[in-house]
Every structure is written in C-alpha cells, then in structure tokens.
C-alpha cells in the first residue's frame, strides 16, 4: 500500500494521480510547491484521465501540510534508523555493526549483534547498477487490471544495509560492440534469485520527484508512419490490390464535385458490413421515435373506448404505434445491436456509460445513438462514438 494514503483527505484515485505526476512519497509531497503540484497534476490528468476533476489548490495545500506533519511525527524504528545513519560508510570497509535492543532474558542477557553490509561500495555492484535498465513504478490501477497481487512482486534488497553475503556477476544479452567491457552472466546469488538489477533513476533524488516522461508518448500518425509499406507479393493479382485501395479510400467518382469540407464528402475506411450498419441505424431511430408515440397512443386508445363521446377525435390507426414497438424492438436486437465499429469492435447502437470520443455524433433528444444513426443514413459515413475513426459504408 502506498504511503501517500496516510495523507489526510486523500483517496486512492488522487494517490494514483500524484504518483503519475511524479510525487511518489511523503518527503516529495511535503517539500512540493503547491502551484507546481497543481499544474503537474492537471497535465497528468489531461493525458491519462485518472480523476474526474483535479483537486483544488486549497485541498492540495492541506495535503502538503499533512505530509509535513506525518514526517515530523515520531516513528517506532526512528531510534535505530538514526543510529545507522550517524555511522559513516567507508568505501573500503563497508561492514557496519549494529546492536539491536532485545527483551531482557535472565538466561541470556547478552545483546544480539547483526552485521549490515554496504554493497553499494562494491565495484561489481556499481557495474551491475550501471548496466541495469531503469525501473518505472506501475500505477496501482494497472496492477489491479492485470490481476497482479502485491505479494507476487519481489522485494528488492537494500544494497547499502544488507545482511549476509551477496554474489554479483553481471552480463548483458546481445551486447553492443561499444559495451563489450561489461562482464557476463547477471546473477544475484545467495540472498535472492534475481536475473537482473535495477538502476537507480531520477526518482531516487533527494526530493523524490520523478516527473512525467513525455518522451515515451507518440501520436497515432507517428506509430502508423513507422509501419512498413505493404508489398504486393507475386501471388496476389491486380484485383486484390484494387480491393485494398478501395478499403482505404472511396472511388474517385464517389466524391466527384464535392467539397472536402462538406459532410457529404464520403471519407474513412470501408466497413465490411455496410447494410447492417445502415439498417441498424434505421431501426434504432424508428424505435426511438415509436416508443414515446406508443406511450402517448396507448392511453388515448383506452380513453376512446371508455369515453367515445369526448375522445371521438382519436383515430383508430394510432394503434399501429404500440404494435410497432415490439416489432422494432426485435429488429433492433437482431440487427442494430450487432452492428460494430470495424476498428475498435464496439457496438455502435447499444448504450454504454463511458467517456465518448470528441468526434462522436450527438443530437439533442436523440443522443449519441440517434445522432450516429441519422448521420449514417444521411451522409453514408460516420465517426465511431468510441474510437473516433472515420468509417464509410459506400464504395
């Protein structure tokens, strides 16, 4: 469990937002500038959408004050930690001797002696740390989604205050010619069965500030640009090439004379089931319209039968609306509910409580489903409500 949960007035989602923004411990939060902390959390939430609303500045000030109070509070093991920190760690003699306080026993009054070793002064350990990759902490939500229990994560030894011996041998798989000087076989022997070490990165600085690594973020265009261009094999015919070209863009005569800025300009990849998408939108819109009409028509028909002298103006043909509801409901379940996006495979006409794409079609009273259905029937293309990809149903 993260120690940030001990801060007063903070919940698990806000802890994940703090860790994503780069503040991973109480020490870093206590020393943080409130304005910088609010700004960095806002940037992190824009990228990863961890919370619905970024905490206000007053709430962040209370976090910083609470973290400072928690650091000043006495801890049970503080006396032993101060005794260990006060001792210097020479590079050539890394062995420390600490006397632990144990309950008095009449038969054995002598104290227990534990030897702690500073392996960070070992040259082989320094080579191992230099050759190891940087470890990035995983958010708690990622561990929960992958079903990884905290007990399954190995605990790394503290190299500057370890107990016992440590056999270190370093090797790099497929080393570069420039790194041929690094020894072979990475292995941690007696104390733990570990195949590689972890390099101490920027998060081990005095402030604990790690920051958002924006260099790892790439746009969809950049990822698609790295994909190799498809090569036509000798076995494929010209018909296959035409089919692939038609899948990516419509025929030239389809958009002839239309402005690219117009909604009537058909764009996007070709859907593999265009009829299901079109008729699914038709049945979804008809069902949305028929339900309120049926709700209105049913009591009018009852009043027409009970009081014909007052409700003689009610036509008998409106009984078609209540009858149409189950028929359209069956068509919706068999056609509309099975229409999916070709890219993300989400059901287009099934309501789903989630964050919609900013390119999604939306109309008042009709919502996202009705807006998408009317756009499909009118313009023969649409933007997916969930992934935002442009998809067309016309060649």
Short mmCIF file of C-alpha atoms in Angstrom, two decimals:
data_model
loop_
_atom_site.label_atom_id
_atom_site.label_comp_id
_atom_site.label_asym_id
_atom_site.label_seq_id
_atom_site.Cartn_x
_atom_site.Cartn_y
_atom_site.Cartn_z
CA UNK A 1 0.00 0.00 0.00
CA UNK A 2 1.33 3.44 -0.89
CA UNK A 3 2.40 5.63 2.00
CA UNK A 4 0.60 8.56 0.33
CA UNK A 5 -2.70 7.05 1.53
CA UNK A 6 -1.76 8.17 5.04
CA UNK A 7 -2.18 11.80 3.98
CA UNK A 8 -5.34 13.33 5.44
CA UNK A 9 -8.19 13.89 2.95
CA UNK A 10 -6.78 11.90 0.01
CA UNK A 11 -8.29 8.88 -1.76
CA UNK A 12 -6.81 6.11 -3.92
CA UNK A 13 -7.53 7.82 -7.25
CA UNK A 14 -5.85 11.03 -6.09
CA UNK A 15 -2.86 9.00 -4.86
CA UNK A 16 -2.54 7.45 -8.31
CA UNK A 17 -2.72 10.94 -9.85
CA UNK A 18 0.05 12.15 -7.51
CA UNK A 19 2.27 9.18 -8.36
CA UNK A 20 1.65 9.61 -12.10
CA UNK A 21 2.59 13.29 -11.84
CA UNK A 22 5.86 12.30 -10.16
CA UNK A 23 5.34 12.68 -6.39
CA UNK A 24 5.74 9.15 -5.05
CA UNK A 25 6.45 9.56 -1.32
CA UNK A 26 5.67 11.74 1.68
CA UNK A 27 9.02 13.52 1.55
CA UNK A 28 8.45 14.78 -2.01
CA UNK A 29 4.89 15.93 -1.23
CA UNK A 30 5.96 17.75 1.93
CA UNK A 31 8.64 19.71 0.02
CA UNK A 32 6.50 20.35 -3.08
CA UNK A 33 5.45 23.78 -4.30
CA UNK A 34 1.64 23.87 -4.26
CA UNK A 35 1.30 25.73 -7.57
CA UNK A 36 3.71 23.39 -9.33
CA UNK A 37 1.95 20.36 -7.83
CA UNK A 38 -1.48 21.51 -9.05
CA UNK A 39 -0.11 22.32 -12.51
CA UNK A 40 1.65 18.95 -12.93
CA UNK A 41 -1.41 17.02 -11.72
CA UNK A 42 -3.53 18.87 -14.27
CA UNK A 43 -1.10 17.90 -17.04
CA UNK A 44 -1.06 14.26 -15.93
CA UNK A 45 -4.85 14.08 -15.73
CA UNK A 46 -5.18 15.53 -19.25
CA UNK A 47 -3.02 12.69 -20.58
CA UNK A 48 -4.29 9.73 -18.54
CA UNK A 49 -7.82 10.74 -17.30
CA UNK A 50 -7.33 9.35 -13.79
CA UNK A 51 -9.85 11.54 -11.93
CA UNK A 52 -12.97 13.39 -12.97
CA UNK A 53 -11.75 16.70 -11.54
CA UNK A 54 -8.29 17.80 -10.47
CA UNK A 55 -8.18 18.70 -6.73
CA UNK A 56 -8.38 22.40 -5.89
CA UNK A 57 -5.42 24.37 -4.59
CA UNK A 58 -6.74 24.57 -1.01
CA UNK A 59 -7.06 20.80 -0.87
CA UNK A 60 -3.51 20.35 -2.20
CA UNK A 61 -2.24 22.77 0.47
CA UNK A 62 -3.82 20.54 3.12
CA UNK A 63 -2.06 17.52 1.56
CA UNK A 64 1.32 19.23 1.77
CA UNK A 65 0.71 20.27 5.37
CA UNK A 66 -0.47 16.76 6.31
CA UNK A 67 2.59 15.17 4.67
CA UNK A 68 4.87 17.54 6.62
CA UNK A 69 3.13 16.61 9.88
CA UNK A 70 3.47 12.89 9.13
CA UNK A 71 7.21 13.29 8.52
CA UNK A 72 7.66 15.17 11.81
CA UNK A 73 5.72 12.53 13.79
CA UNK A 74 7.91 10.05 15.77
CA UNK A 75 8.23 6.53 14.39
CA UNK A 76 8.90 3.29 16.32
CA UNK A 77 12.08 2.48 14.41
CA UNK A 78 13.42 6.04 14.25
CA UNK A 79 15.96 5.48 17.01
CA UNK A 80 17.56 2.56 15.17
CA UNK A 81 17.49 4.46 11.84
CA UNK A 82 19.28 7.48 13.37
CA UNK A 83 21.91 5.20 14.86
CA UNK A 84 22.55 3.61 11.48
CA UNK A 85 22.59 6.94 9.63
CA UNK A 86 25.00 8.53 12.10
CA UNK A 87 27.60 5.88 11.32
CA UNK A 88 29.79 6.69 8.31
CA UNK A 89 30.05 4.16 5.47
CA UNK A 90 33.69 4.00 4.29
CA UNK A 91 34.23 2.79 0.71
CA UNK A 92 36.90 0.25 1.59
CA UNK A 93 35.28 -1.08 4.79
CA UNK A 94 31.55 -1.34 4.10
CA UNK A 95 30.74 -3.58 7.08
CA UNK A 96 28.60 -1.99 9.82
CA UNK A 97 27.85 -3.42 13.24
CA UNK A 98 24.54 -2.53 14.88
CA UNK A 99 23.42 -3.75 18.27
CA UNK A 100 19.70 -4.48 18.40
CA UNK A 101 17.72 -3.98 21.59
CA UNK A 102 16.10 -7.25 22.68
CA UNK A 103 13.92 -8.06 25.67
CA UNK A 104 15.83 -8.91 28.79
CA UNK A 105 16.07 -12.64 29.42
CA UNK A 106 17.50 -13.99 32.62
CA UNK A 107 19.25 -16.91 30.92
CA UNK A 108 20.79 -14.84 28.05
CA UNK A 109 21.39 -11.17 28.95
CA UNK A 110 23.85 -10.57 26.05
CA UNK A 111 22.63 -8.36 23.12
CA UNK A 112 22.15 -9.75 19.62
CA UNK A 113 24.67 -8.47 17.05
CA UNK A 114 23.62 -8.09 13.40
CA UNK A 115 26.17 -7.20 10.70
CA UNK A 116 24.92 -4.91 7.93
CA UNK A 117 26.89 -4.63 4.69
CA UNK A 118 27.06 -1.67 2.30
CA UNK A 119 27.20 -3.37 -1.11
CA UNK A 120 26.96 -0.04 -2.93
CA UNK A 121 30.68 0.37 -2.28
CA UNK A 122 31.40 -2.89 -4.12
CA UNK A 123 32.84 -2.23 -7.64
CA UNK A 124 30.96 -5.24 -9.07
CA UNK A 125 27.66 -3.86 -7.74
CA UNK A 126 28.42 -0.47 -9.32
CA UNK A 127 28.91 -2.19 -12.69
CA UNK A 128 25.63 -4.07 -12.20
CA UNK A 129 23.73 -0.85 -11.43
CA UNK A 130 25.23 0.88 -14.45
CA UNK A 131 24.24 -1.97 -16.80
CA UNK A 132 20.72 -2.48 -15.43
CA UNK A 133 17.67 -0.84 -17.06
CA UNK A 134 15.70 1.92 -15.35
CA UNK A 135 12.68 0.68 -13.38
CA UNK A 136 9.47 2.70 -13.58
CA UNK A 137 6.78 2.25 -10.87
CA UNK A 138 3.47 0.82 -12.05
CA UNK A 139 0.23 2.58 -11.03
CA UNK A 140 -1.95 0.58 -8.61
CA UNK A 141 -4.80 0.59 -11.15
CA UNK A 142 -2.60 -1.17 -13.72
CA UNK A 143 -1.73 -3.92 -11.21
CA UNK A 144 -5.43 -4.37 -10.39
CA UNK A 145 -6.44 -4.61 -14.06
CA UNK A 146 -3.74 -7.22 -14.75
CA UNK A 147 -4.70 -9.24 -11.65
CA UNK A 148 -1.24 -8.94 -10.06
CA UNK A 149 -1.27 -9.28 -6.27
CA UNK A 150 1.22 -7.24 -4.21
CA UNK A 151 2.56 -10.49 -2.76
CA UNK A 152 3.66 -11.59 -6.25
CA UNK A 153 6.06 -8.65 -6.62
CA UNK A 154 9.57 -9.45 -5.43
CA UNK A 155 11.10 -7.19 -2.78
CA UNK A 156 14.47 -5.81 -3.80
CA UNK A 157 17.22 -5.89 -1.16
CA UNK A 158 18.52 -2.62 0.28
CA UNK A 159 22.10 -2.69 -1.03
CA UNK A 160 23.55 -0.19 1.42
CA UNK A 161 22.25 -2.04 4.54
CA UNK A 162 22.11 -5.72 3.59
CA UNK A 163 22.58 -8.76 5.76
CA UNK A 164 24.89 -11.59 4.79
CA UNK A 165 26.80 -12.14 1.56
CA UNK A 166 25.87 -11.13 -1.98
CA UNK A 167 27.37 -12.80 -5.05
CA UNK A 168 27.18 -10.45 -8.04
CA UNK A 169 28.02 -11.35 -11.63
CA UNK A 170 26.94 -9.10 -14.48
CA UNK A 171 26.26 -9.86 -18.16
CA UNK A 172 24.35 -8.20 -20.99
CA UNK A 173 22.24 -10.14 -23.51
CA UNK A 174 23.27 -9.29 -27.10
CA UNK A 175 25.69 -6.54 -26.06
CA UNK A 176 26.64 -3.73 -28.41
CA UNK A 177 30.26 -3.54 -29.60
CA UNK A 178 30.73 -0.35 -27.60
CA UNK A 179 29.67 -2.17 -24.38
CA UNK A 180 31.93 -5.18 -24.71
CA UNK A 181 33.75 -4.25 -21.50
CA UNK A 182 30.73 -5.23 -19.33
CA UNK A 183 31.21 -8.65 -17.62
CA UNK A 184 28.93 -11.64 -18.37
CA UNK A 185 26.16 -13.50 -16.51
CA UNK A 186 23.89 -11.20 -14.46
CA UNK A 187 23.06 -13.10 -11.29
CA UNK A 188 22.31 -12.36 -7.66
CA UNK A 189 23.29 -15.42 -5.78
CA UNK A 190 22.72 -16.29 -2.19
CA UNK A 191 20.30 -13.65 -0.93
CA UNK A 192 17.85 -13.61 -3.86
CA UNK A 193 17.25 -15.32 -7.18
CA UNK A 194 17.16 -12.27 -9.42
CA UNK A 195 18.18 -12.25 -13.11
CA UNK A 196 18.85 -8.51 -13.40
CA UNK A 197 19.31 -5.47 -11.22
CA UNK A 198 17.52 -2.15 -11.17
CA UNK A 199 19.28 1.09 -11.93
CA UNK A 200 18.59 3.91 -9.51
CA UNK A 201 16.94 6.59 -11.64
CA UNK A 202 15.88 10.19 -11.12
CA UNK A 203 13.22 9.19 -8.60
CA UNK A 204 15.91 8.40 -6.03
CA UNK A 205 16.96 12.04 -5.73
CA UNK A 206 16.58 13.97 -2.53
CA UNK A 207 13.16 15.35 -3.39
CA UNK A 208 11.73 12.08 -4.78
CA UNK A 209 10.43 13.95 -7.85
CA UNK A 210 10.26 11.65 -10.86
CA UNK A 211 8.18 13.67 -13.36
CA UNK A 212 6.16 12.64 -16.40
CA UNK A 213 8.23 11.03 -19.11
CA UNK A 214 6.61 12.70 -22.12
CA UNK A 215 9.31 11.39 -24.45
CA UNK A 216 7.56 7.99 -24.45
CA UNK A 217 4.28 9.44 -25.77
CA UNK A 218 3.71 9.16 -29.51
CA UNK A 219 0.81 10.12 -31.75
CA UNK A 220 -1.13 7.66 -33.88
CA UNK A 221 0.34 9.25 -37.00
CA UNK A 222 3.88 8.62 -35.75
CA UNK A 223 3.11 4.98 -34.98
CA UNK A 224 1.47 4.45 -38.35
CA UNK A 225 4.39 6.15 -40.07
CA UNK A 226 6.80 3.55 -38.68
CA UNK A 227 4.82 0.66 -40.17
CA UNK A 228 6.45 -0.72 -43.32
CA UNK A 229 4.59 -0.11 -46.55
CA UNK A 230 2.67 -3.18 -47.74
CA UNK A 231 4.40 -5.03 -50.54
CA UNK A 232 2.42 -6.85 -53.16
CA UNK A 233 3.51 -10.45 -53.44
CA UNK A 234 3.81 -12.22 -56.74
CA UNK A 235 0.83 -14.44 -55.91
CA UNK A 236 -1.61 -11.53 -55.48
CA UNK A 237 -3.48 -10.30 -58.50
CA UNK A 238 -4.37 -6.78 -59.53
CA UNK A 239 -7.87 -7.41 -58.18
CA UNK A 240 -6.51 -7.80 -54.66
CA UNK A 241 -4.62 -4.51 -54.97
CA UNK A 242 -7.79 -2.76 -56.11
CA UNK A 243 -9.68 -4.22 -53.16
CA UNK A 244 -7.08 -2.90 -50.69
CA UNK A 245 -7.10 0.52 -52.34
CA UNK A 246 -10.90 0.60 -52.18
CA UNK A 247 -10.79 -0.33 -48.50
CA UNK A 248 -8.61 2.69 -47.72
CA UNK A 249 -10.35 5.33 -49.86
CA UNK A 250 -13.53 5.58 -51.97
CA UNK A 251 -13.65 5.59 -55.73
CA UNK A 252 -12.86 8.92 -57.42
CA UNK A 253 -16.37 9.22 -58.88
CA UNK A 254 -17.94 8.82 -55.42
CA UNK A 255 -16.81 12.29 -54.27
CA UNK A 256 -16.70 13.94 -57.67
CA UNK A 257 -17.79 17.58 -57.43
CA UNK A 258 -18.00 17.55 -53.59
CA UNK A 259 -16.05 19.82 -51.31
CA UNK A 260 -13.73 18.01 -48.86
CA UNK A 261 -15.08 20.25 -46.09
CA UNK A 262 -18.68 19.16 -46.70
CA UNK A 263 -20.38 16.43 -44.70
CA UNK A 264 -21.48 14.89 -48.00
CA UNK A 265 -17.81 14.20 -48.80
CA UNK A 266 -17.58 10.47 -48.02
CA UNK A 267 -14.42 9.62 -46.08
CA UNK A 268 -12.90 6.90 -43.92
CA UNK A 269 -12.16 3.19 -44.29
CA UNK A 270 -14.80 0.94 -45.82
CA UNK A 271 -16.98 -1.04 -43.40
CA UNK A 272 -17.19 -4.77 -44.09
CA UNK A 273 -20.95 -4.87 -43.26
CA UNK A 274 -22.41 -1.61 -44.63
CA UNK A 275 -26.01 -2.87 -44.90
CA UNK A 276 -26.07 -3.95 -41.25
CA UNK A 277 -24.80 -0.53 -40.18
CA UNK A 278 -27.36 1.36 -42.33
CA UNK A 279 -30.41 -0.75 -41.44
CA UNK A 280 -29.25 -0.92 -37.82
CA UNK A 281 -29.32 2.88 -37.70
CA UNK A 282 -32.77 2.94 -39.35
CA UNK A 283 -34.28 0.52 -36.82
CA UNK A 284 -32.62 2.34 -33.90
CA UNK A 285 -34.09 5.71 -34.95
CA UNK A 286 -37.56 4.24 -35.62
CA UNK A 287 -37.52 2.58 -32.19
CA UNK A 288 -36.53 5.85 -30.51
CA UNK A 289 -39.43 7.63 -32.24
CA UNK A 290 -42.05 4.89 -31.79
CA UNK A 291 -41.58 4.43 -28.03
CA UNK A 292 -42.82 7.92 -26.99
CA UNK A 293 -45.58 7.76 -29.64
CA UNK A 294 -46.71 4.38 -28.31
CA UNK A 295 -46.70 5.69 -24.73
CA UNK A 296 -48.92 8.57 -25.87
CA UNK A 297 -51.20 6.48 -28.11
CA UNK A 298 -51.97 3.74 -25.58
CA UNK A 299 -53.91 5.91 -23.06
CA UNK A 300 -55.66 7.75 -25.89
CA UNK A 301 -56.99 4.48 -27.28
CA UNK A 302 -58.20 3.44 -23.83
CA UNK A 303 -59.99 6.76 -23.33
CA UNK A 304 -61.51 6.48 -26.81
CA UNK A 305 -63.06 3.13 -25.84
CA UNK A 306 -64.21 4.29 -22.38
CA UNK A 307 -65.48 7.75 -23.33
CA UNK A 308 -66.15 7.79 -27.07
CA UNK A 309 -68.24 10.98 -26.89
CA UNK A 310 -65.29 13.04 -25.59
CA UNK A 311 -62.45 11.29 -27.44
CA UNK A 312 -64.11 10.67 -30.77
CA UNK A 313 -61.32 12.65 -32.43
CA UNK A 314 -58.76 9.92 -31.65
CA UNK A 315 -58.11 7.96 -34.89
CA UNK A 316 -58.02 4.21 -34.71
CA UNK A 317 -54.88 3.90 -36.80
CA UNK A 318 -52.65 5.13 -33.94
CA UNK A 319 -52.84 1.58 -32.60
CA UNK A 320 -50.04 0.96 -35.08
CA UNK A 321 -47.54 2.67 -32.76
CA UNK A 322 -47.96 0.25 -29.79
CA UNK A 323 -47.90 -2.67 -32.22
CA UNK A 324 -44.73 -1.37 -33.91
CA UNK A 325 -42.74 -1.20 -30.66
CA UNK A 326 -42.21 -5.00 -30.16
CA UNK A 327 -41.57 -5.49 -33.87
CA UNK A 328 -38.96 -2.72 -33.98
CA UNK A 329 -37.51 -4.00 -30.70
CA UNK A 330 -36.96 -7.42 -32.26
CA UNK A 331 -35.32 -5.85 -35.33
CA UNK A 332 -33.15 -3.70 -33.07
CA UNK A 333 -31.99 -6.74 -31.10
CA UNK A 334 -31.17 -8.79 -34.21
CA UNK A 335 -29.67 -6.07 -36.45
CA UNK A 336 -28.89 -2.81 -34.67
CA UNK A 337 -27.39 -4.35 -31.54
CA UNK A 338 -24.96 -6.42 -33.66
CA UNK A 339 -23.58 -3.55 -35.75
CA UNK A 340 -20.00 -2.87 -34.64
CA UNK A 341 -17.18 -0.47 -35.45
CA UNK A 342 -14.71 -2.02 -37.85
CA UNK A 343 -11.72 -0.63 -35.92
CA UNK A 344 -12.50 -0.92 -32.20
CA UNK A 345 -15.31 -3.55 -32.46
CA UNK A 346 -17.58 -1.59 -30.10
CA UNK A 347 -21.35 -1.90 -30.63
CA UNK A 348 -22.49 1.28 -32.37
CA UNK A 349 -26.19 1.35 -31.40
CA UNK A 350 -26.02 -0.08 -27.87
CA UNK A 351 -25.98 2.47 -25.00
CA UNK A 352 -22.78 2.39 -22.97
CA UNK A 353 -21.89 4.52 -19.96
CA UNK A 354 -18.36 5.64 -20.79
CA UNK A 355 -16.35 8.61 -22.00
CA UNK A 356 -17.22 9.27 -25.64
CA UNK A 357 -14.77 10.44 -28.29
CA UNK A 358 -14.72 14.17 -29.03
CA UNK A 359 -15.55 13.40 -32.68
CA UNK A 360 -18.71 11.44 -31.75
CA UNK A 361 -22.02 12.49 -33.34
CA UNK A 362 -24.61 13.82 -30.90
CA UNK A 363 -28.08 15.37 -31.32
CA UNK A 364 -30.47 16.70 -28.65
CA UNK A 365 -33.24 14.22 -27.74
CA UNK A 366 -31.62 11.56 -29.97
CA UNK A 367 -28.34 11.37 -28.04
CA UNK A 368 -25.25 9.63 -29.39
CA UNK A 369 -27.05 6.61 -30.87
CA UNK A 370 -29.66 8.60 -32.74
CA UNK A 371 -27.12 11.18 -33.90
CA UNK A 372 -24.85 8.45 -35.25
CA UNK A 373 -27.75 6.63 -36.96
CA UNK A 374 -29.05 9.77 -38.69
CA UNK A 375 -25.53 10.69 -39.81
CA UNK A 376 -25.01 7.21 -41.29
CA UNK A 377 -28.30 7.26 -43.20
CA UNK A 378 -27.81 10.82 -44.46
CA UNK A 379 -24.11 11.05 -45.33
CA UNK A 380 -23.09 7.35 -45.75
CA UNK A 381 -20.13 7.69 -43.33
CA UNK A 382 -19.62 8.29 -39.61
CA UNK A 383 -17.10 8.83 -36.82
CA UNK A 384 -17.08 5.99 -34.29
CA UNK A 385 -18.53 7.10 -30.95
CA UNK A 386 -15.75 5.36 -29.00
CA UNK A 387 -12.52 5.46 -31.06
CA UNK A 388 -13.40 8.41 -33.33
CA UNK A 389 -12.25 6.64 -36.52
CA UNK A 390 -13.93 7.77 -39.75
CA UNK A 391 -15.70 4.82 -41.40
CA UNK A 392 -17.77 4.84 -44.58
CA UNK A 393 -20.47 2.46 -45.85
CA UNK A 394 -20.26 3.44 -49.52
CA UNK A 395 -17.60 2.42 -52.01
#
